[in-house]
Short mmCIF file of C-alpha atoms in Angstrom, two decimals:
data_model
loop_
_atom_site.label_atom_id
_atom_site.label_comp_id
_atom_site.label_asym_id
_atom_site.label_seq_id
_atom_site.Cartn_x
_atom_site.Cartn_y
_atom_site.Cartn_z
CA MET A 1 -18.89 -11.81 16.40
CA LYS A 2 -15.31 -12.73 15.63
CA ALA A 3 -12.63 -10.47 17.07
CA ASN A 4 -10.36 -8.60 14.69
CA HIS A 5 -6.82 -9.74 15.59
CA THR A 6 -4.77 -8.04 12.92
CA HIS A 7 -1.29 -6.61 13.12
CA PRO A 8 -1.12 -2.89 14.01
CA TYR A 9 0.72 -2.17 10.74
CA PHE A 10 -2.23 -3.62 8.87
CA ASN A 11 -4.60 -1.22 10.62
CA TRP A 12 -2.26 1.72 9.96
CA GLY A 13 -2.00 0.76 6.30
CA VAL A 14 -5.74 0.48 5.89
CA GLY A 15 -6.12 3.82 7.67
CA LEU A 16 -3.68 5.46 5.25
CA LEU A 17 -5.58 4.06 2.27
CA ILE A 18 -8.87 5.34 3.73
CA PHE A 19 -7.33 8.79 4.19
CA LEU A 20 -5.95 8.74 0.63
CA TYR A 21 -9.30 7.88 -0.94
CA PHE A 22 -11.35 10.31 1.14
CA TYR A 23 -8.82 13.10 0.57
CA LEU A 24 -8.70 12.62 -3.20
CA SER A 25 -12.46 12.21 -3.62
CA SER A 26 -13.23 15.29 -1.53
CA PHE A 27 -10.58 17.29 -3.41
CA MET A 28 -12.11 16.23 -6.74
CA LEU A 29 -15.65 17.05 -5.62
CA PHE A 30 -14.75 20.42 -4.09
CA HIS A 31 -12.79 21.38 -7.24
CA LEU A 32 -15.18 19.83 -9.73
CA LYS A 33 -14.57 22.36 -12.50
CA ASP A 34 -10.78 21.84 -12.37
CA TRP A 35 -11.20 18.05 -12.14
CA LYS A 36 -13.44 18.03 -15.22
CA LEU A 37 -10.96 20.22 -17.11
CA GLN A 38 -8.12 17.83 -16.23
CA LEU A 39 -10.13 14.92 -17.60
CA TRP A 40 -10.81 16.85 -20.81
CA ASN A 41 -7.09 17.59 -21.22
CA ALA A 42 -5.78 14.12 -20.33
CA PRO A 43 -3.35 13.43 -23.20
CA LEU A 44 -3.49 9.63 -23.10
CA LEU A 45 -7.26 9.49 -22.82
CA ASP A 46 -9.31 10.52 -25.83
CA LEU A 47 -12.58 11.07 -24.01
CA GLY A 48 -15.81 12.42 -25.41
CA SER A 49 -18.13 14.72 -23.49
CA THR A 50 -20.32 11.84 -22.27
CA ALA A 51 -17.33 9.93 -20.89
CA VAL A 52 -15.93 13.04 -19.19
CA GLU A 53 -19.30 13.77 -17.57
CA ALA A 54 -19.59 10.18 -16.35
CA LEU A 55 -16.00 9.95 -15.08
CA THR A 56 -16.25 13.34 -13.35
CA TRP A 57 -18.70 11.78 -10.90
CA PHE A 58 -17.82 8.07 -11.14
CA ILE A 59 -14.19 8.29 -10.03
CA PRO A 60 -14.79 10.34 -6.83
CA THR A 61 -17.79 8.13 -6.01
CA LEU A 62 -15.67 5.00 -6.49
CA LEU A 63 -12.97 6.48 -4.24
CA LEU A 64 -15.56 7.22 -1.53
CA PHE A 65 -16.98 3.70 -1.87
CA THR A 66 -13.50 2.19 -1.59
CA GLY A 67 -12.63 4.25 1.49
CA GLY A 68 -15.95 3.31 3.06
CA ALA A 69 -15.46 -0.38 2.28
CA LEU A 70 -12.01 -0.27 3.87
CA ALA A 71 -13.41 1.36 7.01
CA PHE A 72 -15.56 -1.63 7.97
CA PHE A 73 -14.16 -5.03 8.88
CA ARG A 74 -16.81 -6.98 6.93
CA THR A 75 -16.10 -5.13 3.68
CA GLN A 76 -12.33 -4.67 3.95
CA ARG A 77 -11.59 -7.50 1.55
CA ILE A 78 -13.74 -5.87 -1.17
CA GLY A 79 -12.12 -2.52 -0.41
CA LEU A 80 -8.65 -4.01 -0.73
CA TYR A 81 -9.45 -5.60 -4.10
CA VAL A 82 -10.89 -2.34 -5.44
CA SER A 83 -7.90 -0.48 -3.97
CA LEU A 84 -5.52 -2.85 -5.71
CA GLY A 85 -7.28 -2.23 -9.02
CA LEU A 86 -7.35 1.54 -8.58
CA LEU A 87 -3.70 1.79 -7.59
CA THR A 88 -2.62 -0.52 -10.42
CA ILE A 89 -4.50 1.44 -13.07
CA TYR A 90 -3.45 4.84 -11.76
CA THR A 91 0.20 3.91 -11.19
CA SER A 92 0.40 2.46 -14.70
CA TYR A 93 -1.16 5.60 -16.18
CA VAL A 94 1.23 7.91 -14.33
CA ALA A 95 4.23 5.74 -15.24
CA VAL A 96 3.35 5.84 -18.94
CA ARG A 97 2.92 9.60 -18.79
CA LEU A 98 6.16 10.16 -16.90
CA PHE A 99 8.44 7.82 -18.76
CA HIS A 100 7.08 7.71 -22.30
CA THR A 101 4.94 10.68 -23.20
CA VAL A 102 4.03 13.89 -21.47
CA PRO A 103 6.13 14.94 -18.43
CA ASN A 104 3.55 17.33 -16.97
CA SER A 105 0.94 16.72 -14.32
CA CYS A 106 -1.79 14.12 -14.53
CA SER A 107 -5.47 14.19 -13.73
CA CYS A 108 -5.25 13.17 -10.08
CA GLY A 109 -7.64 15.89 -9.06
CA GLY A 110 -4.77 18.18 -8.15
CA GLY A 111 -3.66 16.12 -5.18
CA TRP A 112 0.02 16.24 -6.09
CA ILE A 113 -0.15 19.95 -6.84
CA THR A 114 -1.72 20.68 -3.44
CA LEU A 115 0.92 18.64 -1.65
CA SER A 116 3.69 20.17 -3.83
CA LEU A 117 5.26 16.77 -4.46
CA PRO A 118 7.78 16.26 -7.26
CA TRP A 119 6.56 13.65 -9.74
CA GLN A 120 9.37 11.22 -8.98
CA LEU A 121 8.36 11.23 -5.32
CA GLY A 122 4.70 10.90 -6.28
CA MET A 123 5.49 7.89 -8.44
CA GLY A 124 7.49 6.37 -5.61
CA LEU A 125 4.58 6.87 -3.21
CA LEU A 126 2.19 5.27 -5.69
CA SER A 127 4.52 2.30 -6.05
CA ILE A 128 4.80 1.96 -2.28
CA GLY A 129 1.02 2.16 -1.96
CA LEU A 130 0.56 -0.48 -4.63
CA THR A 131 3.11 -2.77 -2.98
CA PHE A 132 1.53 -2.21 0.40
CA THR A 133 -1.93 -3.04 -0.96
CA LEU A 134 -0.55 -6.25 -2.45
CA LEU A 135 0.90 -7.16 0.95
CA LEU A 136 -2.43 -6.40 2.63
CA GLN A 137 -4.15 -8.71 0.13
CA ARG A 138 -1.95 -11.59 1.29
CA LYS A 139 -2.93 -10.97 4.90
CA LYS A 140 -5.95 -12.93 6.09
CA ILE A 141 -8.75 -10.57 6.96
#
């Protein structure tokens, strides 16, 4: 088996992404009723009942899968690609909501509300996470 000789910052970054995905997915699953209500009320998404039901379970499951993929050396590359996609989609959605349409909270499962972060800081953290994931993609795993 090949030894994993990665930079410590890489391991810290992957660890932070794992924490992020497990935290958000568990928050969504433990507050399922609120999460479903946020999906119903998402102003930029015109979702029907079938889509809301599917997304209510699909998004937390995808977050758990991504965190799990990042946790193991053999699947980190897949986890990083999925992470890049998730962070790109979510950061774009939040940016559109913040800068062009509705200035209130988004359907993140209540993560920002729990942490009491202002939206500008939350957007900055998302941008940093997206940039960091891009940098991790360039690293050879």
